[in-house]
């Protein structure tokens, strides 16, 4: 991707709306608190002056995104319209949803689609054999990229030098007793995954859970997402994942490459 020209960067700086940036930052901080929060708590979490946070919160209340009893503030379901807008406008979701449904039915397992968002992966779609969302990762769920199969499949898009820098800067806190956090070992694992075209992560992101993923490439070969299947270790072995799940995931990935711009 070409780097933005200096004039473009200057124009973006001029067009930057600080109040909108602060409002979005404050919205995100609701996820860092448990239950309704006070004005002071939210202002502190967003690193904003109390008066600024107050104006933002009452603006969000007027828009229907926040509810308050005068003391405590909480998000309303109207916030979900923002996520719904993304999902409706996302080409990758529209193209991959039928694929997720097809391979989930064939494997009789839940399949998921994830994208890379900074140091994390976020799951944006999934398919299940009966289209019943009973188990598995919810849409919008986030996990660290370094210890998930979808994350490693997408991190393979970077060359070793760039990847080494990214891994060194990442927060690599262990999620389970099996989580690999050493950057050199992670670099070697991701390089191997890149070469073989898939990633299999065993009990590193969640206790007793393993998953296998392949990258999703657009028409020019660039990696833009990843799809996976996972199961509890007592139910599905790593060998079965490779023998039974991997061909389905690869077929699904190959089938959409020419459709993604």
Tab-separated table of C-alpha atoms in Angstrom:
chain	number	residue	atom	x	y	z
A	1	UNK	CA	0.000	0.000	0.000
A	2	UNK	CA	1.493	3.395	-0.991
A	3	UNK	CA	2.427	5.756	1.810
A	4	UNK	CA	0.300	8.918	2.126
A	5	UNK	CA	1.966	11.994	0.659
A	6	UNK	CA	2.974	14.887	2.888
A	7	UNK	CA	0.144	17.030	1.511
A	8	UNK	CA	-2.348	14.276	2.307
A	9	UNK	CA	-1.082	14.026	5.886
A	10	UNK	CA	-1.303	17.783	6.347
A	11	UNK	CA	-4.842	17.822	4.965
A	12	UNK	CA	-5.864	15.045	7.335
A	13	UNK	CA	-4.402	16.927	10.289
A	14	UNK	CA	-6.356	20.033	9.277
A	15	UNK	CA	-9.582	18.068	8.875
A	16	UNK	CA	-9.182	16.283	12.212
A	17	UNK	CA	-12.216	16.789	14.502
A	18	UNK	CA	-10.923	16.593	18.059
A	19	UNK	CA	-14.348	16.558	19.690
A	20	UNK	CA	-15.405	13.544	17.621
A	21	UNK	CA	-12.165	11.772	18.497
A	22	UNK	CA	-12.799	12.396	22.186
A	23	UNK	CA	-16.370	11.161	21.912
A	24	UNK	CA	-15.337	7.935	20.257
A	25	UNK	CA	-12.592	7.431	22.839
A	26	UNK	CA	-15.104	7.882	25.624
A	27	UNK	CA	-17.493	5.381	24.024
A	28	UNK	CA	-14.721	2.791	23.934
A	29	UNK	CA	-13.995	3.248	27.639
A	30	UNK	CA	-17.397	1.843	28.590
A	31	UNK	CA	-15.891	-1.550	27.783
A	32	UNK	CA	-13.244	-1.044	30.450
A	33	UNK	CA	-15.759	-0.633	33.268
A	34	UNK	CA	-18.160	-3.188	34.682
A	35	UNK	CA	-21.762	-2.005	34.653
A	36	UNK	CA	-22.920	1.624	34.842
A	37	UNK	CA	-20.157	4.139	35.514
A	38	UNK	CA	-19.919	7.574	37.039
A	39	UNK	CA	-18.881	10.660	35.121
A	40	UNK	CA	-15.629	10.791	37.077
A	41	UNK	CA	-14.792	7.159	36.308
A	42	UNK	CA	-15.350	7.618	32.573
A	43	UNK	CA	-13.482	10.917	32.429
A	44	UNK	CA	-10.531	9.334	34.198
A	45	UNK	CA	-10.565	6.258	31.937
A	46	UNK	CA	-10.656	8.412	28.787
A	47	UNK	CA	-8.107	10.878	30.199
A	48	UNK	CA	-10.476	13.786	29.622
A	49	UNK	CA	-11.391	16.800	31.762
A	50	UNK	CA	-14.556	16.144	33.724
A	51	UNK	CA	-16.393	19.026	32.052
A	52	UNK	CA	-15.467	17.736	28.584
A	53	UNK	CA	-16.588	14.198	29.416
A	54	UNK	CA	-19.868	15.583	30.775
A	55	UNK	CA	-20.667	17.421	27.524
A	56	UNK	CA	-19.812	14.365	25.473
A	57	UNK	CA	-21.948	12.047	27.598
A	58	UNK	CA	-25.003	14.274	27.386
A	59	UNK	CA	-24.495	14.584	23.622
A	60	UNK	CA	-24.389	10.793	23.382
A	61	UNK	CA	-27.493	10.597	25.566
A	62	UNK	CA	-29.336	12.930	23.199
A	63	UNK	CA	-28.336	10.669	20.304
A	64	UNK	CA	-29.680	7.620	22.123
A	65	UNK	CA	-26.307	5.943	22.613
A	66	UNK	CA	-26.065	6.516	26.384
A	67	UNK	CA	-28.601	6.358	29.212
A	68	UNK	CA	-28.253	7.980	32.621
A	69	UNK	CA	-30.166	8.313	35.859
A	70	UNK	CA	-28.380	11.570	36.575
A	71	UNK	CA	-25.476	9.891	38.346
A	72	UNK	CA	-24.549	6.718	36.502
A	73	UNK	CA	-24.081	6.296	32.754
A	74	UNK	CA	-24.472	3.158	30.624
A	75	UNK	CA	-24.571	2.297	26.940
A	76	UNK	CA	-27.879	1.568	25.234
A	77	UNK	CA	-28.571	-1.094	22.583
A	78	UNK	CA	-28.560	1.733	20.032
A	79	UNK	CA	-24.748	1.494	20.088
A	80	UNK	CA	-25.094	-1.802	18.232
A	81	UNK	CA	-26.236	0.113	15.141
A	82	UNK	CA	-22.597	1.167	14.706
A	83	UNK	CA	-21.465	-2.464	14.590
A	84	UNK	CA	-24.396	-3.373	12.356
A	85	UNK	CA	-23.378	-0.663	9.896
A	86	UNK	CA	-19.895	-2.149	9.682
A	87	UNK	CA	-21.165	-5.672	9.167
A	88	UNK	CA	-23.661	-4.596	6.487
A	89	UNK	CA	-21.033	-2.589	4.616
A	90	UNK	CA	-18.185	-5.105	4.928
A	91	UNK	CA	-17.484	-6.885	1.676
A	92	UNK	CA	-15.498	-9.611	3.397
A	93	UNK	CA	-18.451	-10.513	5.638
A	94	UNK	CA	-20.889	-10.566	2.707
A	95	UNK	CA	-18.597	-12.786	0.650
A	96	UNK	CA	-17.471	-15.117	3.454
A	97	UNK	CA	-20.760	-15.732	5.265
A	98	UNK	CA	-21.994	-18.341	2.737
A	99	UNK	CA	-18.567	-19.989	2.892
A	100	UNK	CA	-18.662	-20.157	6.701
A	101	UNK	CA	-22.124	-21.716	6.575
A	102	UNK	CA	-21.069	-24.256	3.955
A	103	UNK	CA	-17.909	-25.474	5.678
A	104	UNK	CA	-19.588	-25.461	9.100
A	105	UNK	CA	-22.303	-27.731	7.757
A	106	UNK	CA	-19.759	-30.011	6.089
A	107	UNK	CA	-17.647	-30.328	9.238
A	108	UNK	CA	-20.536	-30.121	11.715
A	109	UNK	CA	-18.476	-27.559	13.613
A	110	UNK	CA	-18.639	-23.808	14.082
A	111	UNK	CA	-16.452	-21.746	11.752
A	112	UNK	CA	-15.420	-18.128	12.338
A	113	UNK	CA	-14.097	-15.154	10.399
A	114	UNK	CA	-11.690	-12.682	11.995
A	115	UNK	CA	-9.781	-9.553	11.002
A	116	UNK	CA	-6.655	-8.003	12.465
A	117	UNK	CA	-7.132	-4.856	14.534
A	118	UNK	CA	-3.814	-3.661	15.898
A	119	UNK	CA	-2.476	-6.251	18.333
A	120	UNK	CA	-5.802	-8.077	18.497
A	121	UNK	CA	-8.082	-10.107	16.303
A	122	UNK	CA	-11.800	-9.386	16.248
A	123	UNK	CA	-14.331	-11.993	15.138
A	124	UNK	CA	-16.814	-10.484	12.681
A	125	UNK	CA	-18.836	-13.464	11.395
A	126	UNK	CA	-19.424	-17.138	12.005
A	127	UNK	CA	-21.315	-20.103	10.688
A	128	UNK	CA	-22.754	-23.094	12.513
A	129	UNK	CA	-24.321	-26.335	11.273
A	130	UNK	CA	-27.833	-25.363	12.341
A	131	UNK	CA	-27.301	-21.563	12.316
A	132	UNK	CA	-27.822	-21.660	16.071
A	133	UNK	CA	-25.464	-19.452	18.063
A	134	UNK	CA	-25.190	-21.698	21.078
A	135	UNK	CA	-21.441	-21.984	21.571
A	136	UNK	CA	-18.280	-20.581	20.139
A	137	UNK	CA	-16.884	-17.075	19.831
A	138	UNK	CA	-19.411	-14.251	19.677
A	139	UNK	CA	-19.261	-11.634	16.941
A	140	UNK	CA	-17.167	-8.756	18.219
A	141	UNK	CA	-15.116	-10.971	20.532
A	142	UNK	CA	-11.442	-10.000	20.749
A	143	UNK	CA	-8.306	-11.994	21.489
A	144	UNK	CA	-4.575	-11.254	21.277
A	145	UNK	CA	-3.257	-11.899	17.782
A	146	UNK	CA	0.033	-13.502	18.825
A	147	UNK	CA	-1.499	-16.569	20.499
A	148	UNK	CA	-4.462	-17.327	18.212
A	149	UNK	CA	-4.491	-19.308	14.995
A	150	UNK	CA	-6.372	-16.572	13.107
A	151	UNK	CA	-3.922	-13.997	14.421
A	152	UNK	CA	-0.840	-15.940	13.399
A	153	UNK	CA	-2.350	-16.680	9.987
A	154	UNK	CA	-2.778	-12.933	9.429
A	155	UNK	CA	0.542	-11.913	10.984
A	156	UNK	CA	2.183	-14.033	8.301
A	157	UNK	CA	1.545	-11.186	5.851
A	158	UNK	CA	4.526	-9.305	7.315
A	159	UNK	CA	8.115	-10.139	6.434
A	160	UNK	CA	10.385	-11.415	9.189
A	161	UNK	CA	12.033	-8.054	9.891
A	162	UNK	CA	8.715	-6.209	10.222
A	163	UNK	CA	7.202	-9.074	12.172
A	164	UNK	CA	10.081	-9.126	14.662
A	165	UNK	CA	9.531	-5.431	15.388
A	166	UNK	CA	5.783	-5.927	15.806
A	167	UNK	CA	6.186	-8.893	18.139
A	168	UNK	CA	8.718	-7.040	20.280
A	169	UNK	CA	6.246	-4.192	20.782
A	170	UNK	CA	3.212	-6.385	21.456
A	171	UNK	CA	1.840	-7.096	24.894
A	172	UNK	CA	2.445	-10.828	25.166
A	173	UNK	CA	0.781	-11.817	28.405
A	174	UNK	CA	0.135	-15.571	28.774
A	175	UNK	CA	-3.505	-16.578	28.361
A	176	UNK	CA	-2.938	-20.168	29.523
A	177	UNK	CA	-0.100	-22.319	30.819
A	178	UNK	CA	0.656	-23.245	27.186
A	179	UNK	CA	0.871	-19.728	25.738
A	180	UNK	CA	4.113	-19.021	23.893
A	181	UNK	CA	5.267	-15.479	24.682
A	182	UNK	CA	8.925	-15.517	23.621
A	183	UNK	CA	9.204	-13.293	20.505
A	184	UNK	CA	11.834	-15.464	18.819
A	185	UNK	CA	9.727	-18.605	19.196
A	186	UNK	CA	6.670	-16.737	17.966
A	187	UNK	CA	8.547	-15.438	14.936
A	188	UNK	CA	9.653	-18.979	14.085
A	189	UNK	CA	6.108	-20.340	14.539
A	190	UNK	CA	4.524	-17.668	12.356
A	191	UNK	CA	7.203	-18.114	9.681
A	192	UNK	CA	6.438	-21.845	9.632
A	193	UNK	CA	2.701	-21.137	9.419
A	194	UNK	CA	3.310	-18.722	6.545
A	195	UNK	CA	5.252	-21.394	4.672
A	196	UNK	CA	2.684	-24.176	5.194
A	197	UNK	CA	-0.317	-21.931	4.567
A	198	UNK	CA	-2.154	-22.529	7.821
A	199	UNK	CA	-1.832	-22.066	11.568
A	200	UNK	CA	-2.747	-24.563	14.288
A	201	UNK	CA	-2.683	-23.258	17.863
A	202	UNK	CA	-3.104	-25.737	20.696
A	203	UNK	CA	-4.418	-24.476	24.084
A	204	UNK	CA	-2.537	-21.163	23.890
A	205	UNK	CA	-5.486	-18.754	23.723
A	206	UNK	CA	-8.025	-20.658	25.822
A	207	UNK	CA	-7.585	-23.617	28.193
A	208	UNK	CA	-8.455	-26.949	26.609
A	209	UNK	CA	-9.193	-25.419	23.200
A	210	UNK	CA	-7.335	-25.771	19.899
A	211	UNK	CA	-8.049	-24.222	16.514
A	212	UNK	CA	-6.833	-24.230	12.943
A	213	UNK	CA	-6.955	-21.278	10.549
A	214	UNK	CA	-6.091	-20.253	7.008
A	215	UNK	CA	-5.606	-16.709	5.725
A	216	UNK	CA	-8.130	-15.049	3.433
A	217	UNK	CA	-6.512	-13.314	0.485
A	218	UNK	CA	-8.027	-10.794	-1.862
A	219	UNK	CA	-7.537	-10.826	-5.644
A	220	UNK	CA	-3.954	-9.476	-5.473
A	221	UNK	CA	-2.816	-11.961	-2.828
A	222	UNK	CA	-2.908	-9.575	0.135
A	223	UNK	CA	-4.112	-11.128	3.400
A	224	UNK	CA	-7.199	-9.318	4.712
A	225	UNK	CA	-8.753	-11.823	7.146
A	226	UNK	CA	-8.638	-15.434	8.369
A	227	UNK	CA	-11.162	-18.208	8.878
A	228	UNK	CA	-10.944	-20.953	11.474
A	229	UNK	CA	-12.478	-23.973	13.097
A	230	UNK	CA	-11.862	-24.945	16.689
A	231	UNK	CA	-12.825	-27.591	19.195
A	232	UNK	CA	-12.111	-28.831	22.699
A	233	UNK	CA	-8.977	-30.970	22.960
A	234	UNK	CA	-10.961	-33.924	24.356
A	235	UNK	CA	-13.144	-34.027	21.277
A	236	UNK	CA	-10.952	-33.288	18.258
A	237	UNK	CA	-7.259	-34.123	17.854
A	238	UNK	CA	-4.725	-31.987	16.001
A	239	UNK	CA	-4.468	-34.728	13.389
A	240	UNK	CA	-8.202	-34.614	12.729
A	241	UNK	CA	-8.058	-30.847	12.391
A	242	UNK	CA	-5.432	-31.152	9.685
A	243	UNK	CA	-7.070	-34.091	7.923
A	244	UNK	CA	-10.730	-33.030	8.131
A	245	UNK	CA	-10.926	-29.271	8.798
A	246	UNK	CA	-7.956	-27.939	6.824
A	247	UNK	CA	-9.181	-29.051	3.349
A	248	UNK	CA	-12.545	-27.362	3.988
A	249	UNK	CA	-10.907	-24.145	5.156
A	250	UNK	CA	-8.549	-24.086	2.181
A	251	UNK	CA	-11.367	-24.718	-0.269
A	252	UNK	CA	-13.366	-21.901	1.287
A	253	UNK	CA	-10.422	-19.515	1.149
A	254	UNK	CA	-9.592	-20.356	-2.468
A	255	UNK	CA	-13.210	-19.938	-3.548
A	256	UNK	CA	-13.430	-16.259	-2.597
A	257	UNK	CA	-10.048	-14.864	-3.663
A	258	UNK	CA	-11.267	-13.502	-7.002
A	259	UNK	CA	-14.340	-11.950	-5.340
A	260	UNK	CA	-12.485	-9.777	-2.819
A	261	UNK	CA	-11.291	-6.392	-4.055
